[in-house]
mmCIF file of N, CA and C in Angstrom:
data_model
loop_
_atom_site.group_PDB
_atom_site.id
_atom_site.type_symbol
_atom_site.label_atom_id
_atom_site.label_comp_id
_atom_site.label_asym_id
_atom_site.label_seq_id
_atom_site.Cartn_x
_atom_site.Cartn_y
_atom_site.Cartn_z
ATOM 1 N N MET M 1 105.265 70.427 98.287
ATOM 2 C CA MET M 1 104.589 70.257 99.604
ATOM 3 C C MET M 1 104.265 71.467 100.316
ATOM 4 N N VAL M 2 103.077 71.321 100.662
ATOM 5 C CA VAL M 2 102.685 72.781 101.271
ATOM 6 C C VAL M 2 103.117 72.805 102.902
ATOM 7 N N THR M 3 103.575 73.853 103.325
ATOM 8 C CA THR M 3 103.990 74.321 104.647
ATOM 9 C C THR M 3 102.539 75.141 105.396
ATOM 10 N N VAL M 4 102.264 74.576 106.507
ATOM 11 C CA VAL M 4 100.998 74.896 107.199
ATOM 12 C C VAL M 4 101.606 75.775 108.483
ATOM 13 N N ILE M 5 101.346 76.938 108.787
ATOM 14 C CA ILE M 5 102.062 77.407 110.175
ATOM 15 C C ILE M 5 100.681 77.932 110.881
ATOM 16 N N ASP M 6 100.429 77.144 112.225
ATOM 17 C CA ASP M 6 99.375 77.563 112.715
ATOM 18 C C ASP M 6 99.438 79.067 113.679
ATOM 19 N N ARG M 7 98.550 79.797 113.964
ATOM 20 C CA ARG M 7 98.584 80.841 114.574
ATOM 21 C C ARG M 7 99.974 81.050 115.888
ATOM 22 N N ASP M 8 99.784 80.060 116.547
ATOM 23 C CA ASP M 8 100.888 79.795 117.662
ATOM 24 C C ASP M 8 102.225 80.142 117.093
ATOM 25 N N GLY M 9 102.472 79.861 115.700
ATOM 26 C CA GLY M 9 103.739 79.891 115.124
ATOM 27 C C GLY M 9 104.243 81.328 114.834
ATOM 28 N N TRP M 10 103.409 82.400 114.662
ATOM 29 C CA TRP M 10 103.619 83.837 114.427
ATOM 30 C C TRP M 10 102.911 84.834 115.510
ATOM 31 N N ALA M 11 101.676 84.325 115.753
ATOM 32 C CA ALA M 11 101.082 85.483 116.938
ATOM 33 C C ALA M 11 101.653 85.565 117.939
ATOM 34 N N GLU M 12 101.810 87.173 118.496
ATOM 35 C CA GLU M 12 102.186 87.053 119.875
ATOM 36 C C GLU M 12 101.009 87.265 120.859
ATOM 37 N N SER M 13 99.791 87.046 120.323
ATOM 38 C CA SER M 13 98.576 87.163 121.446
ATOM 39 C C SER M 13 97.525 86.245 120.708
ATOM 40 N N PRO M 14 97.061 85.480 121.776
ATOM 41 C CA PRO M 14 96.068 84.548 121.229
ATOM 42 C C PRO M 14 94.425 85.208 120.475
ATOM 43 N N THR M 15 94.368 86.691 120.532
ATOM 44 C CA THR M 15 93.284 87.329 120.101
ATOM 45 C C THR M 15 93.670 88.629 119.266
ATOM 46 N N LEU M 16 94.776 89.022 119.235
ATOM 47 C CA LEU M 16 95.173 89.996 118.036
ATOM 48 C C LEU M 16 95.830 89.504 116.931
ATOM 49 N N TRP M 17 95.875 90.111 115.831
ATOM 50 C CA TRP M 17 96.401 89.801 114.757
ATOM 51 C C TRP M 17 97.619 90.770 114.731
ATOM 52 N N HIS M 18 98.781 90.220 115.517
ATOM 53 C CA HIS M 18 99.945 90.683 115.796
ATOM 54 C C HIS M 18 101.411 89.687 116.076
ATOM 55 N N GLY M 19 102.123 90.049 115.241
ATOM 56 C CA GLY M 19 103.256 89.119 115.268
ATOM 57 C C GLY M 19 104.000 89.362 113.838
ATOM 58 N N GLU M 20 105.079 88.429 113.680
ATOM 59 C CA GLU M 20 105.701 88.359 112.730
ATOM 60 C C GLU M 20 106.147 87.175 112.045
ATOM 61 N N LEU M 21 106.201 86.782 110.958
ATOM 62 C CA LEU M 21 106.601 85.645 110.348
ATOM 63 C C LEU M 21 107.731 85.649 109.265
ATOM 64 N N PRO M 22 108.883 85.591 109.329
ATOM 65 C CA PRO M 22 110.092 85.673 108.396
ATOM 66 C C PRO M 22 109.877 84.488 107.362
ATOM 67 N N GLY M 23 110.046 84.762 106.195
ATOM 68 C CA GLY M 23 110.015 83.777 105.213
ATOM 69 C C GLY M 23 111.009 82.633 105.405
ATOM 70 N N THR M 24 111.991 82.787 105.796
ATOM 71 C CA THR M 24 113.081 81.867 106.139
ATOM 72 C C THR M 24 112.454 80.692 107.050
ATOM 73 N N ALA M 25 111.727 81.156 107.977
ATOM 74 C CA ALA M 25 110.930 80.136 108.874
ATOM 75 C C ALA M 25 110.128 79.146 108.207
ATOM 76 N N CYS M 26 109.718 79.379 106.964
ATOM 77 C CA CYS M 26 108.844 78.420 106.125
ATOM 78 C C CYS M 26 109.175 78.140 104.822
ATOM 79 N N GLY M 27 110.488 78.600 104.254
ATOM 80 C CA GLY M 27 110.654 78.366 102.860
ATOM 81 C C GLY M 27 109.962 79.404 101.866
ATOM 82 N N SER M 28 109.435 80.450 102.566
ATOM 83 C CA SER M 28 108.728 81.381 101.627
ATOM 84 C C SER M 28 109.877 82.481 101.140
ATOM 85 N N PRO M 29 109.428 83.086 99.712
ATOM 86 C CA PRO M 29 110.287 84.263 99.389
ATOM 87 C C PRO M 29 109.759 85.689 99.973
ATOM 88 N N VAL M 30 108.981 85.506 100.928
ATOM 89 C CA VAL M 30 108.117 86.932 101.289
ATOM 90 C C VAL M 30 108.443 86.694 102.862
ATOM 91 N N SER M 31 108.337 87.977 103.770
ATOM 92 C CA SER M 31 107.961 87.728 105.058
ATOM 93 C C SER M 31 107.310 88.904 105.671
ATOM 94 N N ILE M 32 106.260 88.357 106.636
ATOM 95 C CA ILE M 32 105.010 89.183 106.962
ATOM 96 C C ILE M 32 105.061 89.497 108.378
ATOM 97 N N ILE M 33 104.478 90.726 108.445
ATOM 98 C CA ILE M 33 104.423 91.586 109.526
ATOM 99 C C ILE M 33 102.735 91.505 109.746
ATOM 100 N N PHE M 34 102.190 91.212 110.958
ATOM 101 C CA PHE M 34 100.547 91.383 111.544
ATOM 102 C C PHE M 34 100.615 92.467 112.183
ATOM 103 N N ASN M 35 100.123 93.447 112.086
ATOM 104 C CA ASN M 35 99.940 94.679 112.965
ATOM 105 C C ASN M 35 98.456 94.715 113.814
ATOM 106 N N SER M 36 98.461 95.141 114.945
ATOM 107 C CA SER M 36 97.192 95.381 115.683
ATOM 108 C C SER M 36 97.618 96.489 116.473
ATOM 109 N N LEU M 37 97.151 97.651 116.071
ATOM 110 C CA LEU M 37 97.809 98.785 116.705
ATOM 111 C C LEU M 37 96.245 99.684 117.304
ATOM 112 N N GLU M 38 96.155 99.795 118.673
ATOM 113 C CA GLU M 38 94.915 100.111 119.717
ATOM 114 C C GLU M 38 95.009 101.700 119.642
ATOM 115 N N THR M 39 96.545 102.194 119.661
ATOM 116 C CA THR M 39 96.822 103.566 120.082
ATOM 117 C C THR M 39 96.732 104.449 119.168
ATOM 118 N N ILE M 40 95.966 105.638 119.311
ATOM 119 C CA ILE M 40 96.018 106.596 118.067
ATOM 120 C C ILE M 40 97.318 107.144 118.144
ATOM 121 N N GLY M 41 97.829 107.239 116.898
ATOM 122 C CA GLY M 41 99.491 107.879 116.649
ATOM 123 C C GLY M 41 100.354 106.697 116.670
ATOM 124 N N SER M 42 100.188 105.637 117.029
ATOM 125 C CA SER M 42 101.287 104.407 117.023
ATOM 126 C C SER M 42 101.205 103.813 115.657
ATOM 127 N N GLY M 43 102.505 103.201 115.674
ATOM 128 C CA GLY M 43 102.854 102.786 114.024
ATOM 129 C C GLY M 43 104.390 102.904 114.265
ATOM 130 N N PRO M 44 104.962 102.098 113.090
ATOM 131 C CA PRO M 44 106.375 102.347 113.085
ATOM 132 C C PRO M 44 107.046 103.704 112.465
ATOM 133 N N ARG M 45 108.247 103.915 112.932
ATOM 134 C CA ARG M 45 108.775 105.054 112.565
ATOM 135 C C ARG M 45 109.289 105.102 111.193
ATOM 136 N N LEU M 46 109.841 106.341 110.520
ATOM 137 C CA LEU M 46 110.591 106.040 109.202
ATOM 138 C C LEU M 46 111.409 105.249 109.029
ATOM 139 N N HIS M 47 111.300 104.429 107.897
ATOM 140 C CA HIS M 47 112.488 103.460 107.762
ATOM 141 C C HIS M 47 112.252 103.210 106.019
ATOM 142 N N ARG M 48 113.085 102.414 105.546
ATOM 143 C CA ARG M 48 113.203 101.703 104.374
ATOM 144 C C ARG M 48 113.672 100.561 104.380
ATOM 145 N N HIS M 49 113.291 99.747 103.213
ATOM 146 C CA HIS M 49 113.797 98.423 103.044
ATOM 147 C C HIS M 49 114.263 98.433 101.632
ATOM 148 N N PRO M 50 115.532 97.542 101.184
ATOM 149 C CA PRO M 50 115.908 97.259 99.766
ATOM 150 C C PRO M 50 115.140 96.521 98.698
ATOM 151 N N TYR M 51 113.908 96.200 99.131
ATOM 152 C CA TYR M 51 112.790 95.517 98.451
ATOM 153 C C TYR M 51 111.227 96.310 98.789
ATOM 154 N N ALA M 52 110.383 96.009 97.992
ATOM 155 C CA ALA M 52 109.138 96.548 98.126
ATOM 156 C C ALA M 52 108.411 95.985 99.293
ATOM 157 N N GLU M 53 107.326 96.807 99.576
ATOM 158 C CA GLU M 53 106.308 96.297 100.955
ATOM 159 C C GLU M 53 105.095 96.780 100.559
ATOM 160 N N THR M 54 104.373 95.797 100.743
ATOM 161 C CA THR M 54 102.860 95.930 100.270
ATOM 162 C C THR M 54 102.228 95.865 101.725
ATOM 163 N N PHE M 55 101.313 96.604 101.895
ATOM 164 C CA PHE M 55 100.553 96.845 102.943
ATOM 165 C C PHE M 55 99.023 96.731 102.636
ATOM 166 N N ILE M 56 98.207 95.732 103.536
ATOM 167 C CA ILE M 56 96.978 95.481 103.046
ATOM 168 C C ILE M 56 96.327 95.966 104.455
ATOM 169 N N ILE M 57 95.091 96.907 104.564
ATOM 170 C CA ILE M 57 94.658 97.404 105.736
ATOM 171 C C ILE M 57 93.390 96.594 106.042
ATOM 172 N N ARG M 58 93.482 95.708 106.999
ATOM 173 C CA ARG M 58 92.351 94.663 107.190
ATOM 174 C C ARG M 58 91.504 95.492 108.214
ATOM 175 N N SER M 59 91.481 96.633 109.238
ATOM 176 C CA SER M 59 90.620 97.295 109.580
ATOM 177 C C SER M 59 91.243 98.608 110.028
ATOM 178 N N GLY M 60 90.216 99.759 110.337
ATOM 179 C CA GLY M 60 90.887 100.966 110.767
ATOM 180 C C GLY M 60 91.115 101.881 109.740
ATOM 181 N N ARG M 61 91.987 103.057 110.172
ATOM 182 C CA ARG M 61 92.506 104.102 109.343
ATOM 183 C C ARG M 61 93.839 104.134 109.595
ATOM 184 N N ALA M 62 94.442 104.725 108.610
ATOM 185 C CA ALA M 62 96.176 105.063 108.726
ATOM 186 C C ALA M 62 96.739 105.871 108.205
ATOM 187 N N ARG M 63 97.417 106.646 108.456
ATOM 188 C CA ARG M 63 98.066 108.004 107.732
ATOM 189 C C ARG M 63 99.370 107.297 107.313
ATOM 190 N N PHE M 64 99.773 107.045 106.058
ATOM 191 C CA PHE M 64 100.958 106.714 105.402
ATOM 192 C C PHE M 64 101.646 107.771 104.938
ATOM 193 N N THR M 65 103.019 107.595 105.216
ATOM 194 C CA THR M 65 103.890 108.619 104.212
ATOM 195 C C THR M 65 104.712 107.670 103.648
ATOM 196 N N VAL M 66 104.842 107.843 102.311
ATOM 197 C CA VAL M 66 105.703 106.828 101.520
ATOM 198 C C VAL M 66 106.479 107.883 100.382
ATOM 199 N N GLY M 67 107.840 108.116 100.679
ATOM 200 C CA GLY M 67 108.471 109.006 99.876
ATOM 201 C C GLY M 67 107.828 110.334 100.488
ATOM 202 N N ASP M 68 107.372 111.234 99.496
ATOM 203 C CA ASP M 68 107.080 112.689 99.573
ATOM 204 C C ASP M 68 105.504 112.530 99.728
ATOM 205 N N GLN M 69 104.869 111.430 99.470
ATOM 206 C CA GLN M 69 103.166 111.398 99.410
ATOM 207 C C GLN M 69 102.806 111.283 100.896
ATOM 208 N N GLN M 70 101.549 111.534 101.054
ATOM 209 C CA GLN M 70 100.829 111.170 102.498
ATOM 210 C C GLN M 70 99.539 110.916 101.761
ATOM 211 N N ILE M 71 99.095 109.676 102.306
ATOM 212 C CA ILE M 71 97.893 108.922 102.099
ATOM 213 C C ILE M 71 97.038 108.378 103.235
ATOM 214 N N GLU M 72 95.683 108.890 103.406
ATOM 215 C CA GLU M 72 94.832 108.268 104.311
ATOM 216 C C GLU M 72 94.272 106.934 103.774
ATOM 217 N N ALA M 73 94.990 105.797 104.558
ATOM 218 C CA ALA M 73 94.246 104.537 104.194
ATOM 219 C C ALA M 73 93.229 103.912 104.985
ATOM 220 N N ARG M 74 92.365 103.105 104.646
ATOM 221 C CA ARG M 74 91.482 102.657 105.300
ATOM 222 C C ARG M 74 91.266 101.197 104.835
ATOM 223 N N ALA M 75 90.175 100.690 105.755
ATOM 224 C CA ALA M 75 89.873 99.105 105.530
ATOM 225 C C ALA M 75 89.768 98.770 104.456
ATOM 226 N N GLY M 76 90.354 97.725 103.680
ATOM 227 C CA GLY M 76 90.309 97.300 102.142
ATOM 228 C C GLY M 76 91.159 97.763 101.311
ATOM 229 N N MET M 77 92.076 98.748 101.503
ATOM 230 C CA MET M 77 92.883 99.318 100.721
ATOM 231 C C MET M 77 94.200 98.459 100.850
ATOM 232 N N VAL M 78 94.922 98.557 99.684
ATOM 233 C CA VAL M 78 96.296 97.958 99.564
ATOM 234 C C VAL M 78 97.302 99.012 98.968
ATOM 235 N N LEU M 79 98.331 99.060 99.643
ATOM 236 C CA LEU M 79 99.339 100.280 99.184
ATOM 237 C C LEU M 79 100.742 99.398 98.965
ATOM 238 N N VAL M 80 101.427 100.047 98.126
ATOM 239 C CA VAL M 80 102.741 99.344 97.836
ATOM 240 C C VAL M 80 103.746 100.431 98.001
ATOM 241 N N ALA M 81 104.832 100.278 99.059
ATOM 242 C CA ALA M 81 105.898 101.021 99.012
ATOM 243 C C ALA M 81 106.918 100.568 98.160
ATOM 244 N N PRO M 82 107.550 101.345 97.145
ATOM 245 C CA PRO M 82 108.672 100.772 96.477
ATOM 246 C C PRO M 82 109.962 100.544 97.301
ATOM 247 N N ALA M 83 110.850 99.702 96.901
ATOM 248 C CA ALA M 83 112.219 99.228 97.265
ATOM 249 C C ALA M 83 112.797 100.705 97.650
ATOM 250 N N ASN M 84 113.232 100.901 98.652
ATOM 251 C CA ASN M 84 114.413 101.934 98.795
ATOM 252 C C ASN M 84 113.720 103.319 99.210
ATOM 253 N N THR M 85 112.452 103.459 99.114
ATOM 254 C CA THR M 85 111.651 104.427 99.580
ATOM 255 C C THR M 85 111.344 104.501 100.991
ATOM 256 N N PRO M 86 111.657 105.795 101.690
ATOM 257 C CA PRO M 86 111.251 105.797 103.199
ATOM 258 C C PRO M 86 109.694 105.934 103.397
ATOM 259 N N HIS M 87 109.234 105.373 104.402
ATOM 260 C CA HIS M 87 107.812 105.084 104.540
ATOM 261 C C HIS M 87 107.810 105.082 105.984
ATOM 262 N N LYS M 88 106.392 105.303 106.532
ATOM 263 C CA LYS M 88 105.964 105.007 107.912
ATOM 264 C C LYS M 88 104.222 104.940 108.197
ATOM 265 N N PHE M 89 103.791 104.585 108.933
ATOM 266 C CA PHE M 89 102.132 104.989 109.008
ATOM 267 C C PHE M 89 102.000 105.007 110.698
ATOM 268 N N GLU M 90 100.960 105.520 110.789
ATOM 269 C CA GLU M 90 100.417 105.744 112.240
ATOM 270 C C GLU M 90 98.627 105.757 112.212
ATOM 271 N N ASN M 91 98.400 104.692 113.399
ATOM 272 C CA ASN M 91 96.698 104.861 113.272
ATOM 273 C C ASN M 91 96.106 106.230 113.532
ATOM 274 N N ILE M 92 95.118 106.674 113.090
ATOM 275 C CA ILE M 92 94.634 108.145 112.941
ATOM 276 C C ILE M 92 93.341 107.807 113.543
ATOM 277 N N GLY M 93 92.792 106.604 113.944
ATOM 278 C CA GLY M 93 91.579 106.295 114.785
ATOM 279 C C GLY M 93 90.302 106.482 113.863
ATOM 280 N N PRO M 94 89.026 106.371 114.533
ATOM 281 C CA PRO M 94 89.070 106.105 116.152
ATOM 282 C C PRO M 94 89.346 104.654 116.576
ATOM 283 N N ASP M 95 89.477 103.910 115.682
ATOM 284 C CA ASP M 95 89.296 102.216 115.984
ATOM 285 C C ASP M 95 90.672 101.769 116.141
ATOM 286 N N LEU M 96 90.514 100.338 116.485
ATOM 287 C CA LEU M 96 92.015 99.393 116.063
ATOM 288 C C LEU M 96 92.230 99.667 114.723
ATOM 289 N N LEU M 97 93.660 99.516 114.319
ATOM 290 C CA LEU M 97 94.108 99.409 113.097
ATOM 291 C C LEU M 97 94.731 98.150 113.159
ATOM 292 N N GLU M 98 94.558 97.314 112.048
ATOM 293 C CA GLU M 98 95.131 96.145 111.642
ATOM 294 C C GLU M 98 95.666 95.987 110.118
ATOM 295 N N THR M 99 97.017 95.927 110.271
ATOM 296 C CA THR M 99 97.501 95.603 108.825
ATOM 297 C C THR M 99 98.362 94.320 108.498
ATOM 298 N N ILE M 100 98.311 94.051 107.429
ATOM 299 C CA ILE M 100 99.240 92.960 107.095
ATOM 300 C C ILE M 100 100.363 93.666 106.168
ATOM 301 N N ASP M 101 101.672 93.438 106.522
ATOM 302 C CA ASP M 101 102.527 93.812 105.617
ATOM 303 C C ASP M 101 103.520 93.002 105.056
ATOM 304 N N ILE M 102 103.700 92.894 104.126
ATOM 305 C CA ILE M 102 104.199 91.777 102.955
ATOM 306 C C ILE M 102 105.678 92.433 102.654
ATOM 307 N N HIS M 103 106.501 91.818 103.101
ATOM 308 C CA HIS M 103 108.034 92.270 102.738
ATOM 309 C C HIS M 103 108.563 91.196 101.486
ATOM 310 N N ALA M 104 108.866 91.952 100.288
ATOM 311 C CA ALA M 104 109.276 90.858 99.240
ATOM 312 C C ALA M 104 110.645 90.475 99.449
ATOM 313 N N SER M 105 110.769 89.961 100.597
ATOM 314 C CA SER M 105 112.230 89.211 100.919
ATOM 315 C C SER M 105 112.019 87.956 102.104
ATOM 316 N N ASP M 106 112.862 86.953 101.975
ATOM 317 C CA ASP M 106 112.814 85.991 102.830
ATOM 318 C C ASP M 106 112.964 86.452 104.200
ATOM 319 N N SER M 107 113.676 87.528 104.469
ATOM 320 C CA SER M 107 113.984 88.152 106.047
ATOM 321 C C SER M 107 113.885 89.689 105.964
ATOM 322 N N PHE M 108 113.734 90.103 107.261
ATOM 323 C CA PHE M 108 113.647 91.310 107.142
ATOM 324 C C PHE M 108 114.763 92.141 107.025
ATOM 325 N N ILE M 109 114.936 93.167 106.317
ATOM 326 C CA ILE M 109 116.021 94.173 106.235
ATOM 327 C C ILE M 109 115.648 95.368 106.518
ATOM 328 N N THR M 110 115.719 96.232 107.514
ATOM 329 C CA THR M 110 115.155 97.499 107.892
ATOM 330 C C THR M 110 116.424 98.515 108.174
ATOM 331 N N GLU M 111 116.363 99.704 107.419
ATOM 332 C CA GLU M 111 117.162 100.810 107.797
ATOM 333 C C GLU M 111 116.327 101.854 108.594
ATOM 334 N N TRP M 112 116.345 102.188 109.875
ATOM 335 C CA TRP M 112 115.440 103.129 110.511
ATOM 336 C C TRP M 112 116.036 104.410 110.144
ATOM 337 N N LEU M 113 115.004 105.236 109.954
ATOM 338 C CA LEU M 113 115.683 106.816 109.370
ATOM 339 C C LEU M 113 115.268 107.672 110.531
ATOM 340 N N GLU M 114 114.494 107.409 111.529
ATOM 341 C CA GLU M 114 114.393 108.272 112.635
ATOM 342 C C GLU M 114 113.878 107.236 113.829
#
């Protein structure tokens, strides 16, 4: 049986792609974060997870730090941070940064490193 989740089930805003959907809420083995970051320099601090995280860049540009690598990502790119690898990203502008972050876990497990 298919599970359908309307936008109001995960979105924090009626207009922005911004919110979270833990897999436990819908019986999925993955959890998703939808980011809409308007401010240049904004993004999550350095952290890691005991599972891989996949990032889909919907729009804008971001500077990712994954382990000891820095990657300038743009709309259309997909990046994968391996399990237990410290990572972070920030909007480098000039436009809105939108990402879909897929956590390979039915719940969010995050160790903040900064």
